[in-house]
mmCIF file of C-alpha atoms and ligand atoms in Angstrom:
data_model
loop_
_atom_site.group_PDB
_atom_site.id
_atom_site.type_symbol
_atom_site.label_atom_id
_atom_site.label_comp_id
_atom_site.label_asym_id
_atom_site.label_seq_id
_atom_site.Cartn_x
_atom_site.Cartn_y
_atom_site.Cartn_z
ATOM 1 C CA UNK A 28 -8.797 5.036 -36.968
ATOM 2 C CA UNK A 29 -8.554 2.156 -34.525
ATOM 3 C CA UNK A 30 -6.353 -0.809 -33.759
ATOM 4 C CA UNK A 31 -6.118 -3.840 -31.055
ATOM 5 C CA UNK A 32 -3.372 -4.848 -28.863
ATOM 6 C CA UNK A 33 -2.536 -6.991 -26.176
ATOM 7 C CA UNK A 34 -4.286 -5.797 -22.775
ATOM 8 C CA UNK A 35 -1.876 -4.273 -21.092
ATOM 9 C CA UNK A 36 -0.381 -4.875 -17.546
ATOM 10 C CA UNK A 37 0.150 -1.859 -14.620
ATOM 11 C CA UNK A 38 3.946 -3.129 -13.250
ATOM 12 C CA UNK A 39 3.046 -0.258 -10.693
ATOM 13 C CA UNK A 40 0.131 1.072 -8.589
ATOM 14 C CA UNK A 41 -1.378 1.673 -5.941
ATOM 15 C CA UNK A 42 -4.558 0.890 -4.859
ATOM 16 C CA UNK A 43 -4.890 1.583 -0.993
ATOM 17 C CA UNK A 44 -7.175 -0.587 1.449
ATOM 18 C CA UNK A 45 -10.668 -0.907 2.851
ATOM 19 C CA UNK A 46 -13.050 1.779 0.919
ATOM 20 C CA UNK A 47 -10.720 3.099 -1.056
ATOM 21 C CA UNK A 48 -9.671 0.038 -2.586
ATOM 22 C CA UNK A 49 -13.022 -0.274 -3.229
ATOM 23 C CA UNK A 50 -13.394 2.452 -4.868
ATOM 24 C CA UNK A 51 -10.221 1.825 -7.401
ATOM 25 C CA UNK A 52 -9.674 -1.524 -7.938
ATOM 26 C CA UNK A 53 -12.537 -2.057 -10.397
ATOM 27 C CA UNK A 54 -10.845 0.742 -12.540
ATOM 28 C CA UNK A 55 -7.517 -0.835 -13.167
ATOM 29 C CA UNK A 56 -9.198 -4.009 -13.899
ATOM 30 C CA UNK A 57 -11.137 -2.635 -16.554
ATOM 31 C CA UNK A 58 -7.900 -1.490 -17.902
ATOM 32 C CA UNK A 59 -5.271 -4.228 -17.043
ATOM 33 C CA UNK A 60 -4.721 -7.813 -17.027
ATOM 34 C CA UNK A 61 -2.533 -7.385 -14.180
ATOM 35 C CA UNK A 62 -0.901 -5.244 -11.605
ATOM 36 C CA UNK A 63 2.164 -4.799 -9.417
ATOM 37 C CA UNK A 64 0.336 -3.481 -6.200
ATOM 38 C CA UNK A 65 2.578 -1.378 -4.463
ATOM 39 C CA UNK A 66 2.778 -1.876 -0.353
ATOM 40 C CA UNK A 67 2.932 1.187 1.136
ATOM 41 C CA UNK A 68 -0.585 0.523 2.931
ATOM 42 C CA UNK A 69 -1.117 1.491 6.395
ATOM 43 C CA UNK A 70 0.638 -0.508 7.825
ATOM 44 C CA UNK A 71 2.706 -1.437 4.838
ATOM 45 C CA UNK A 72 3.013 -4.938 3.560
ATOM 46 C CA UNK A 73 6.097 -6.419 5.431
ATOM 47 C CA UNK A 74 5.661 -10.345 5.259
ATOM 48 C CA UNK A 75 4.299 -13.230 3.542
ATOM 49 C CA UNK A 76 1.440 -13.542 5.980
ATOM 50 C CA UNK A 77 0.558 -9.881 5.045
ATOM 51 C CA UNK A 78 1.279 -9.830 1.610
ATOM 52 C CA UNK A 79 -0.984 -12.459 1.343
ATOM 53 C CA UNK A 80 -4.107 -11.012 3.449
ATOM 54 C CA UNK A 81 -3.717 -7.713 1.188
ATOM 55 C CA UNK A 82 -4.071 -10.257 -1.568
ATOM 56 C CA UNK A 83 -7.030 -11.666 -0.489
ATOM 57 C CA UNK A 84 -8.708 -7.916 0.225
ATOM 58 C CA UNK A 85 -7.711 -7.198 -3.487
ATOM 59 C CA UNK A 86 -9.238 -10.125 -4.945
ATOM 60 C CA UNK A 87 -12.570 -10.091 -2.545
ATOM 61 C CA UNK A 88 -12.693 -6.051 -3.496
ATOM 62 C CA UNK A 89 -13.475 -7.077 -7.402
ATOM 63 C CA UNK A 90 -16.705 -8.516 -9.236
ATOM 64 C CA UNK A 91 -16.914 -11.939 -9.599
ATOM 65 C CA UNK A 92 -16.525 -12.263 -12.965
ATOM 66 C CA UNK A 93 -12.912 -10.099 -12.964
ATOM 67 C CA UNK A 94 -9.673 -12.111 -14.037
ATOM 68 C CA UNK A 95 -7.337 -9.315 -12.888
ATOM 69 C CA UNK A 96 -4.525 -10.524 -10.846
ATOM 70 C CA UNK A 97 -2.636 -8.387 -8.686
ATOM 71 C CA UNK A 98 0.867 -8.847 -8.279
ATOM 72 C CA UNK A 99 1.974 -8.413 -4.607
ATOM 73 C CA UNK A 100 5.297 -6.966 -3.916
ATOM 74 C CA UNK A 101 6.925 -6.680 -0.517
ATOM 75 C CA UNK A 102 7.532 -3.580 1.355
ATOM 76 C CA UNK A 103 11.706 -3.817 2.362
ATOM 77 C CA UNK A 104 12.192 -2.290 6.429
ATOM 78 C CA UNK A 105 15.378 -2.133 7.968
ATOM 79 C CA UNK A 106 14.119 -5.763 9.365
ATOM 80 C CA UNK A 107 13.491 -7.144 6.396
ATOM 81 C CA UNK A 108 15.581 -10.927 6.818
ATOM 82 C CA UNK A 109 16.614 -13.536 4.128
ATOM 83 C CA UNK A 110 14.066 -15.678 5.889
ATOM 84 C CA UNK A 111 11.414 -12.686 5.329
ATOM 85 C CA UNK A 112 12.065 -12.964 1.770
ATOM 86 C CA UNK A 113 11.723 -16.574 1.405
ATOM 87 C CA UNK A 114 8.922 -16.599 2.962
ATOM 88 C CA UNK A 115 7.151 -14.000 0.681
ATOM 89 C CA UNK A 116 8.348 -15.973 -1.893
ATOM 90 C CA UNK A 117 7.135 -19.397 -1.558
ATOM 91 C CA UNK A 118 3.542 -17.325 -1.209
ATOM 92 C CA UNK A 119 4.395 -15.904 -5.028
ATOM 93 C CA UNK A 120 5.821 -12.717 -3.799
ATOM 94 C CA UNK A 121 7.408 -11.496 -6.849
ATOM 95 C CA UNK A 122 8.638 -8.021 -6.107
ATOM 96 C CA UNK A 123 10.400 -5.931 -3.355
ATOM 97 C CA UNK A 124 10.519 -2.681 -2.934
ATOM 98 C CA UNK A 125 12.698 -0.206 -1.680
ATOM 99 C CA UNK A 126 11.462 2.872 -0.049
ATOM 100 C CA UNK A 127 14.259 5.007 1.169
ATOM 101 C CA UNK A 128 12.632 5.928 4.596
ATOM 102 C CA UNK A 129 10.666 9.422 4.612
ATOM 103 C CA UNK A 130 11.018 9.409 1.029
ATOM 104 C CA UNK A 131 6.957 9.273 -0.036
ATOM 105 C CA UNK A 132 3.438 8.491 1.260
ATOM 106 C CA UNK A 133 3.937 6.057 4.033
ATOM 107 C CA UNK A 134 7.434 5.652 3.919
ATOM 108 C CA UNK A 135 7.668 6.204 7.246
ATOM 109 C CA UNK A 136 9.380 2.437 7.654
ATOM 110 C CA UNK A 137 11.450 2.548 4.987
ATOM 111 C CA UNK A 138 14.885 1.479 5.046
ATOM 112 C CA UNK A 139 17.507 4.022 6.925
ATOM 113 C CA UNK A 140 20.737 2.511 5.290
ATOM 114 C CA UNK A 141 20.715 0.560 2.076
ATOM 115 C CA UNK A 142 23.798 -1.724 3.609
ATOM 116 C CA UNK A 143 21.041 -2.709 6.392
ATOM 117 C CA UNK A 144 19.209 -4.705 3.776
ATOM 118 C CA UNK A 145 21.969 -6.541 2.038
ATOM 119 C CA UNK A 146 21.426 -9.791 3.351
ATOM 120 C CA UNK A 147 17.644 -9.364 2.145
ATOM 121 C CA UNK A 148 19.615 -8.409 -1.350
ATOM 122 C CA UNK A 149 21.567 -11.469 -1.613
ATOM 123 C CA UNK A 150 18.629 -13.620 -1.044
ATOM 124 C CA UNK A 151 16.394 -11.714 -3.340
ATOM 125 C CA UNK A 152 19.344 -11.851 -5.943
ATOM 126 C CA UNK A 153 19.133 -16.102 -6.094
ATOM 127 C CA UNK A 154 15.440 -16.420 -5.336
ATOM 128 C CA UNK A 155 14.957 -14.170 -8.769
ATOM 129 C CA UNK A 156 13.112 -11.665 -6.555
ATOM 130 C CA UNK A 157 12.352 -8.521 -8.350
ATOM 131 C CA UNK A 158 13.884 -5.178 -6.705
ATOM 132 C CA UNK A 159 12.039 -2.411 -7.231
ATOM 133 C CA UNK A 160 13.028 1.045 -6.458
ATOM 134 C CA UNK A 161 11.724 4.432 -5.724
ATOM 135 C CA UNK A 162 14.306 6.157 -6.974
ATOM 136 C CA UNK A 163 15.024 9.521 -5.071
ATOM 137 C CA UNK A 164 17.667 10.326 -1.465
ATOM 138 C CA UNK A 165 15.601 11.542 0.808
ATOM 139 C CA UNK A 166 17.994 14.077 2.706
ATOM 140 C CA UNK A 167 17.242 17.685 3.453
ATOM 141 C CA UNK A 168 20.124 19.415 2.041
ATOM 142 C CA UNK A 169 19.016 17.422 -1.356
ATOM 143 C CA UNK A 170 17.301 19.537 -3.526
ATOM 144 C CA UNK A 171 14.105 17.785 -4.553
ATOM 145 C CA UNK A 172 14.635 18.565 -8.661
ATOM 146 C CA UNK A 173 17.648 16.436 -7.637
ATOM 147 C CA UNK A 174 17.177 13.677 -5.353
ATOM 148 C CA UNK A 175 16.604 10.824 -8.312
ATOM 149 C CA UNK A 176 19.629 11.888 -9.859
ATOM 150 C CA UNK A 177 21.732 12.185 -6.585
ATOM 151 C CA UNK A 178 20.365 8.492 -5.671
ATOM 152 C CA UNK A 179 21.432 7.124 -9.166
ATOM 153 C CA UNK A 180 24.778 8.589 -8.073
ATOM 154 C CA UNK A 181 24.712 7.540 -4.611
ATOM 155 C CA UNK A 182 22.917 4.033 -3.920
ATOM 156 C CA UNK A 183 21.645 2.555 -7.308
ATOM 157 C CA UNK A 184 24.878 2.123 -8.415
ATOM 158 C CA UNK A 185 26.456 1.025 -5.624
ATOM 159 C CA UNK A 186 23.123 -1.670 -5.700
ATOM 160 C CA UNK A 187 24.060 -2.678 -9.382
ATOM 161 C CA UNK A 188 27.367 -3.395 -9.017
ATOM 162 C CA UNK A 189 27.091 -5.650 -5.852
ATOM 163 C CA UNK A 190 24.118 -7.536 -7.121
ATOM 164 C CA UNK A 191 24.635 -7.745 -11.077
ATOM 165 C CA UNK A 192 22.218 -10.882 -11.167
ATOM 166 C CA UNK A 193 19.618 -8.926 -9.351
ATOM 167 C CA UNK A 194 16.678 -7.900 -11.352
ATOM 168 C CA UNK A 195 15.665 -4.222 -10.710
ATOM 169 C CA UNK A 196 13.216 -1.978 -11.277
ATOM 170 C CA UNK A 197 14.092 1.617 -11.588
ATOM 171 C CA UNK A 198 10.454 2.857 -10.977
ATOM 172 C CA UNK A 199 8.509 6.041 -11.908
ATOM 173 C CA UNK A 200 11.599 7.673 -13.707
ATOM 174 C CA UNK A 201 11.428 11.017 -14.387
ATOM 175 C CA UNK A 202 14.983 12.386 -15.455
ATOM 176 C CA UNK A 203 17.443 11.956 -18.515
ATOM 177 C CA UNK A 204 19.906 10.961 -15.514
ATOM 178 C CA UNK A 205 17.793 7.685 -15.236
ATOM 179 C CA UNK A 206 16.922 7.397 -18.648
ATOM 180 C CA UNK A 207 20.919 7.159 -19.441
ATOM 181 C CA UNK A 208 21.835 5.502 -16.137
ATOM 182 C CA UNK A 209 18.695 1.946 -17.597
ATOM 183 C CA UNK A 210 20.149 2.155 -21.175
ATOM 184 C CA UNK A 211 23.757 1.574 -20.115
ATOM 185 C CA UNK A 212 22.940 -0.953 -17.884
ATOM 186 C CA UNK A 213 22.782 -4.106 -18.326
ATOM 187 C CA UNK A 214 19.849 -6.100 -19.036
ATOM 188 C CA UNK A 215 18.791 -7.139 -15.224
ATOM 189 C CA UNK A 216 17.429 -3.407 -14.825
ATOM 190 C CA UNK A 217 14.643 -1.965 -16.791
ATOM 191 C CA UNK A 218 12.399 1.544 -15.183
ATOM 192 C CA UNK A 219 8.984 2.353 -15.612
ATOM 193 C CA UNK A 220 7.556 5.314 -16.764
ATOM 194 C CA UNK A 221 4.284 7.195 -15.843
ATOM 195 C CA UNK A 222 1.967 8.994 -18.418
ATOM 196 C CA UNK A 223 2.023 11.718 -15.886
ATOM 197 C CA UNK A 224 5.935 12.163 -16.893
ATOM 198 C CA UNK A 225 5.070 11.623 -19.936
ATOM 199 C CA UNK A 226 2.203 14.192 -21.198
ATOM 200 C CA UNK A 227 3.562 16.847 -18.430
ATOM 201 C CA UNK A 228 6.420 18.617 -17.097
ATOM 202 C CA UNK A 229 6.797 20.848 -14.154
ATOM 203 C CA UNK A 230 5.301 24.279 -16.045
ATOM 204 C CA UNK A 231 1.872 22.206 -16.308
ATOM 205 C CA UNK A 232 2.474 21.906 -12.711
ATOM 206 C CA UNK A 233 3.594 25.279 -11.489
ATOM 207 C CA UNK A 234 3.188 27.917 -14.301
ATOM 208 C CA UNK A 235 -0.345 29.932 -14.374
ATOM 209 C CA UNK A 236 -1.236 28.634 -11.208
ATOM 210 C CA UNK A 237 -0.772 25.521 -8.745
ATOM 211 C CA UNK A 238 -2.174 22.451 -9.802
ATOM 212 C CA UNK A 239 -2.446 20.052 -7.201
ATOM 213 C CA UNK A 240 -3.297 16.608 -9.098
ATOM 214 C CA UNK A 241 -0.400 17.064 -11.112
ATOM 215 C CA UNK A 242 1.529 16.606 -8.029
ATOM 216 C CA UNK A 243 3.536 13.399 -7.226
ATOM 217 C CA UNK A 244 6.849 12.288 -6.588
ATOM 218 C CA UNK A 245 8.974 12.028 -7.973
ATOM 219 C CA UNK A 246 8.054 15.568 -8.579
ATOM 220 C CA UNK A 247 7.599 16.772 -12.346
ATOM 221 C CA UNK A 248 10.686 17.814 -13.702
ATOM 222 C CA UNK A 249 11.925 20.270 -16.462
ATOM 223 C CA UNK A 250 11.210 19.697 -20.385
ATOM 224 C CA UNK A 251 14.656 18.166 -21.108
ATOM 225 C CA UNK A 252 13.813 15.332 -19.010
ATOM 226 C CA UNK A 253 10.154 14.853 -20.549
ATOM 227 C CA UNK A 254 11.531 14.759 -23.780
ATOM 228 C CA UNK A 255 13.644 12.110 -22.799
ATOM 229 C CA UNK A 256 11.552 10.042 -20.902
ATOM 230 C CA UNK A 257 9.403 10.599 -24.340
ATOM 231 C CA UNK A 258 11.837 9.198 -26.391
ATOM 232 C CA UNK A 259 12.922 6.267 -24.362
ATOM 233 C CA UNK A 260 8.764 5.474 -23.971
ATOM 234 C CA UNK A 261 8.606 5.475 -27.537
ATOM 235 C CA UNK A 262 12.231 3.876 -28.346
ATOM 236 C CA UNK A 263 10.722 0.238 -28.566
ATOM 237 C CA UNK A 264 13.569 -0.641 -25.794
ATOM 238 C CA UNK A 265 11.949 -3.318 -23.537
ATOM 239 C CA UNK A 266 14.276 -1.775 -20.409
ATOM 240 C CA UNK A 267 11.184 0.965 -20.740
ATOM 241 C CA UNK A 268 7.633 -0.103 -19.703
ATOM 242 C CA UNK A 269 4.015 0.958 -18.248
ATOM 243 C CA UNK A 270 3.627 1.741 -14.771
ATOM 244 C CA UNK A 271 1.438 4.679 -13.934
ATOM 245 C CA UNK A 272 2.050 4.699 -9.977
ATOM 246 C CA UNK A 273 -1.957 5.920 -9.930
ATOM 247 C CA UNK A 274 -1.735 6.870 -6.142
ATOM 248 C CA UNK A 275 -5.293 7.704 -5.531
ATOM 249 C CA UNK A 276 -5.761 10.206 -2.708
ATOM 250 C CA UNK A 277 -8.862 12.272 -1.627
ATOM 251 C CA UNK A 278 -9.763 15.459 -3.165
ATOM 252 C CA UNK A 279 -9.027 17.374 0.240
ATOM 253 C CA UNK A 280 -5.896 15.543 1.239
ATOM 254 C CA UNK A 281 -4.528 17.117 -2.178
ATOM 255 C CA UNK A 282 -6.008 20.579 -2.227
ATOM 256 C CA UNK A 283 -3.993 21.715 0.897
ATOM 257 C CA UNK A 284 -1.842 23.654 2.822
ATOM 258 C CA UNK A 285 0.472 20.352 2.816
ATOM 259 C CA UNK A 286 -0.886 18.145 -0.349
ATOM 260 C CA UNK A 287 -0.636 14.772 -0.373
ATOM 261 C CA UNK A 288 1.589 13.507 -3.404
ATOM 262 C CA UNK A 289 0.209 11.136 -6.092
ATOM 263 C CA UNK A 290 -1.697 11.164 -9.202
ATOM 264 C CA UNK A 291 -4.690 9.174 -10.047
ATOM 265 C CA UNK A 292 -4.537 8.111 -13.552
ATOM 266 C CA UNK A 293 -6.315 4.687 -12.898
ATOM 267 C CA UNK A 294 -9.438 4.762 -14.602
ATOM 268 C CA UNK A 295 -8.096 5.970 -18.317
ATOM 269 C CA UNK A 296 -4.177 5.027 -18.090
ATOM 270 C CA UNK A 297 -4.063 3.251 -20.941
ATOM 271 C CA UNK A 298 -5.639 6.595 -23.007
ATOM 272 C CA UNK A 299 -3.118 8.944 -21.038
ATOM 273 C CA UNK A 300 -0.337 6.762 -22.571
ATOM 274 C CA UNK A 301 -2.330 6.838 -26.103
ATOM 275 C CA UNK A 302 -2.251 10.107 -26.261
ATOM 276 C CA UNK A 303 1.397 10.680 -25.172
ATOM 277 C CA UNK A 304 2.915 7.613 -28.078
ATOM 278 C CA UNK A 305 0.273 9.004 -30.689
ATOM 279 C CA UNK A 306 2.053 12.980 -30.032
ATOM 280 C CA UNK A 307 5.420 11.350 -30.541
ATOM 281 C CA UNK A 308 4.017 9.881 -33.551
ATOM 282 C CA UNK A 309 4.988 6.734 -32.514
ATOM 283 C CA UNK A 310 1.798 5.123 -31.632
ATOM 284 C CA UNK A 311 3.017 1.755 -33.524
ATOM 285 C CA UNK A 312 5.100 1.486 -30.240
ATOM 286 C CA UNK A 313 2.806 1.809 -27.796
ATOM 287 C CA UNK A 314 1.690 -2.208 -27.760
ATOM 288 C CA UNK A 315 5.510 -3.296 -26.697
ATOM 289 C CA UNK A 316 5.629 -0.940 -24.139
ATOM 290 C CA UNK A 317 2.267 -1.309 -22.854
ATOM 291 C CA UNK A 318 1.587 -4.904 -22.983
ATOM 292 C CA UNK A 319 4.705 -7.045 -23.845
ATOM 293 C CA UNK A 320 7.914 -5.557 -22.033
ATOM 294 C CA UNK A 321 6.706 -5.706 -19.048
ATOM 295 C CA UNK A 322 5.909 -9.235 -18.707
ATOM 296 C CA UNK A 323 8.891 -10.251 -20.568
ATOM 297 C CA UNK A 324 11.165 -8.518 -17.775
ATOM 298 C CA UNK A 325 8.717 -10.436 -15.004
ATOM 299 C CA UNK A 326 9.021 -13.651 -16.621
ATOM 300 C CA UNK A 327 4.960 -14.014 -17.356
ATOM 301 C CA UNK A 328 3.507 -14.555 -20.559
ATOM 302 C CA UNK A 329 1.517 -12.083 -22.409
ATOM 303 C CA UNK A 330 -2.367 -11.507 -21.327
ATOM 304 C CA UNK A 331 -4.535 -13.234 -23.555
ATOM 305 C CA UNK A 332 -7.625 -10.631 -23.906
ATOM 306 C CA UNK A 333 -7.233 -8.175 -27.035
ATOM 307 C CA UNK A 334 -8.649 -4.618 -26.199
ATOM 308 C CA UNK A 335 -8.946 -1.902 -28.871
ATOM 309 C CA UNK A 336 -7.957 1.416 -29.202
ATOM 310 C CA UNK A 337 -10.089 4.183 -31.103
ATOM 311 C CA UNK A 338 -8.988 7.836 -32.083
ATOM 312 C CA UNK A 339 -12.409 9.838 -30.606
ATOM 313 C CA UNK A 340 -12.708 12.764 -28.613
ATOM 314 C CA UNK A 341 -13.745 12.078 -25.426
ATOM 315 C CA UNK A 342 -13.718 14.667 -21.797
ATOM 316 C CA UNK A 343 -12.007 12.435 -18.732
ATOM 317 C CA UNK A 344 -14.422 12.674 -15.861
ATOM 318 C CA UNK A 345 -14.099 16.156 -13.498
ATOM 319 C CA UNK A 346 -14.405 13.877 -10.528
ATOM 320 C CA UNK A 347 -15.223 9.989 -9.259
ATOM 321 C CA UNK A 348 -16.525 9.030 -5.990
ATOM 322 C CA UNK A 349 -13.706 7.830 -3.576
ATOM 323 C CA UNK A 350 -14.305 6.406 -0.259
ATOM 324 C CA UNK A 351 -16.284 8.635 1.222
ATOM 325 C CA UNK A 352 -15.662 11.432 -0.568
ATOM 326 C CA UNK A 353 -14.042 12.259 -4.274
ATOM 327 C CA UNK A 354 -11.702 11.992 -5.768
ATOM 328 C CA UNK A 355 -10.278 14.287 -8.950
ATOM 329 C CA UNK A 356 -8.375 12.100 -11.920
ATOM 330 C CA UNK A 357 -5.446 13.528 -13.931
ATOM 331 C CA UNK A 358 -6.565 15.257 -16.609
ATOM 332 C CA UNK A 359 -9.557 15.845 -15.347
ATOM 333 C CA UNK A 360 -12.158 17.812 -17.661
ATOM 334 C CA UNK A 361 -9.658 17.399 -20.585
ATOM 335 C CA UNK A 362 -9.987 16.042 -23.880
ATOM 336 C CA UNK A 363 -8.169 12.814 -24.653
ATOM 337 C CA UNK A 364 -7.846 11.528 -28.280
ATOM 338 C CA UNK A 365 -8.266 7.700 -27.683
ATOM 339 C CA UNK A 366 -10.550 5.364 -26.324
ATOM 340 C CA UNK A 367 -10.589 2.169 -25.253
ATOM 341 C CA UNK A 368 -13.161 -0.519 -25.869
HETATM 342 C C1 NCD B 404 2.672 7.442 -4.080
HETATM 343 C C2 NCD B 404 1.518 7.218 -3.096
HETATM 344 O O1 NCD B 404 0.757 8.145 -2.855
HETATM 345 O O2 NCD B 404 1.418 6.104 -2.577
HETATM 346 N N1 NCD B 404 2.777 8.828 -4.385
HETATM 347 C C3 NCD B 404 3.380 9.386 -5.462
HETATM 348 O O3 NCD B 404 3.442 10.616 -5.543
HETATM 349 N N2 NCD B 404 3.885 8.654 -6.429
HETATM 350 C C4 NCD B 404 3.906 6.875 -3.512
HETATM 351 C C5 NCD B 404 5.061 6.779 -4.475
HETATM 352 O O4 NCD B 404 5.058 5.966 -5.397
HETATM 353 O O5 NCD B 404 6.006 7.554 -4.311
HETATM 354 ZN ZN1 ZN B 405 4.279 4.626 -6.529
#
């Protein structure tokens, strides 16, 4: 069996700088038309003059002959001005994004209060600037199963009703709290959902052994919430899309005393979500969530290029170079039931 969609988009990953970009970037474009390119580099991407250098790397990182476009996306700091944002802007900045500070890998300059970006909120809100969120309160005495729900509770609410124009993206979700808190909403915030969330939940992570590369935040979370997540992937809602936050780090910076968080799903994301519609039976669905919903919440027509999907057997790659080391993809040494072509 085999079928053809629309080439899908990534509306979130990450794909690093110098050598490691290098190393990615080709991947995704095999895979994607485009990409939302998350900013937590180091340093992170904090103005139009940087958003648009990290541009440039991106683009001079791929073969010639590539028409992937990344999206850039600004990185919000408690110094983040209205002039900031129209600045990024006017350079086709099309995304902010909120990292509650500490929260992730380099978050380090994230933003302390959420009231200390308002004015950045307000500006965003008539400029049609996306806001896009990682989801989770970053506060010791917050249990980490709980933090996205606690931040649903405590700032993305508050957020939604004080900017009900604003267009936000509830990224990475990985609880039934979020999945309820996008389908109430109204129709200025949509979430997207990895196929790590998707095809696991935190027994593939912890039971029978430790398994680093299955480790990202937010962190797997019980089967309730995969189920949900499930369903609203497969629901043919357009306030659920692709975004596989593929946060490539090195083999030994994840098999650790103190892992590094992130999983790499770049090179075979649009398989990993294959596999997870095609469970659900519900692989009719997968070309709406993949390659149309996405877009339609960004305002950007639909990639032209067709790719096809085949149902074959195939073993996802133990380990790719990376840098200068290696790097070990989700999955890895598994079968997957689709291909792409
Ligand atoms: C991401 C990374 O490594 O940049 N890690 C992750 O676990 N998802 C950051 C992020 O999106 O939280
Ligand atoms: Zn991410």
């Amino acid at each position: 069996m085999q079928f053809d969609i629309i080439q899908p988009d990534d509306w979130h990953l990450h794909v690093r700088s110098g050598e490691a970009l290098k190393s990615v970037i080709v991947m995704s474009a095999k895979q994607m038309g485009r990409a939302i390119i998350m900013p937590n580099t180091d340093p992170p991407v904090i103005n139009a003059v940087s958003a648009k250098a990290y541009r440039e790397e991106i683009l001079g990182a791929l073969p010639n002959n590539s028409r992937f476009e990344p999206l850039m996306v600004l990185y919000l700091t408690n110094n983040t001005t209205p002039e900031v944002i129209t600045q990024a802007h006017n350079v086709g900045v099309i995304a902010a994004k909120l990292y509650p500070v500490g929260v992730t890998t380099n978050s380090d300059s994230g933003v302390t209060n959420i009231n200390n970006i308002y004015p950045a909120l307000e500006t965003m809100q008539q400029l049609g600037v996306v806001l896009s969120v990682h989801g989770e309160i970053m506060r010791p005495e917050v249990d980490i199963f709980d933090r996205e729900a606690v931040f649903i509770d405590e700032v993305l609410t508050q957020i939604a009703n004080n900017f009900p124009e604003l267009k936000i993206v509830f990224e990475h979700i990985s609880t039934k709290n979020a999945v309820d808190f996008v389908s109430i909403s109204n129709d200025n915030i949509a979430a997207t959902i990895t196929p790590q969330h998707l095809l696991n939940n935190r027994n593939d992570m912890l039971s029978g052994g430790i398994k680093p590369h299955t480790y990202c935040l937010p962190v797997l979370k019980r089967v309730k919430h995969q189920s949900a997540l499930i369903k609203a992937a497969v629901s043919g809602n357009p306030k659920f899309f692709l975004g596989t936050d593929s946060a490539p780090h090195a083999k030994t910076d994840k098999e650790s005393s103190c892992g590094c968080a992130g999983v790499f799903s770049a090179p075979h994301a649009i398989e990993l979500y294959a596999q997870a519609f095609d469970q659900a039976g519900a692989i009719d669905k997968l070309e709406g969530f993949a390659s149309k919903f996405g877009a339609d919440f960004y305002n950007l027509p639909y990639n032209k290029k067709i790719i096809t999907l085949k149902k074959q057997d195939w073993s996802v790659p133990k380990i790719y170079p990376f840098s200068s080391g290696e790097i070990v993809p989700f999955m890895a040494g598994k079968t997957l039931n689709w291909k792409m072509f």
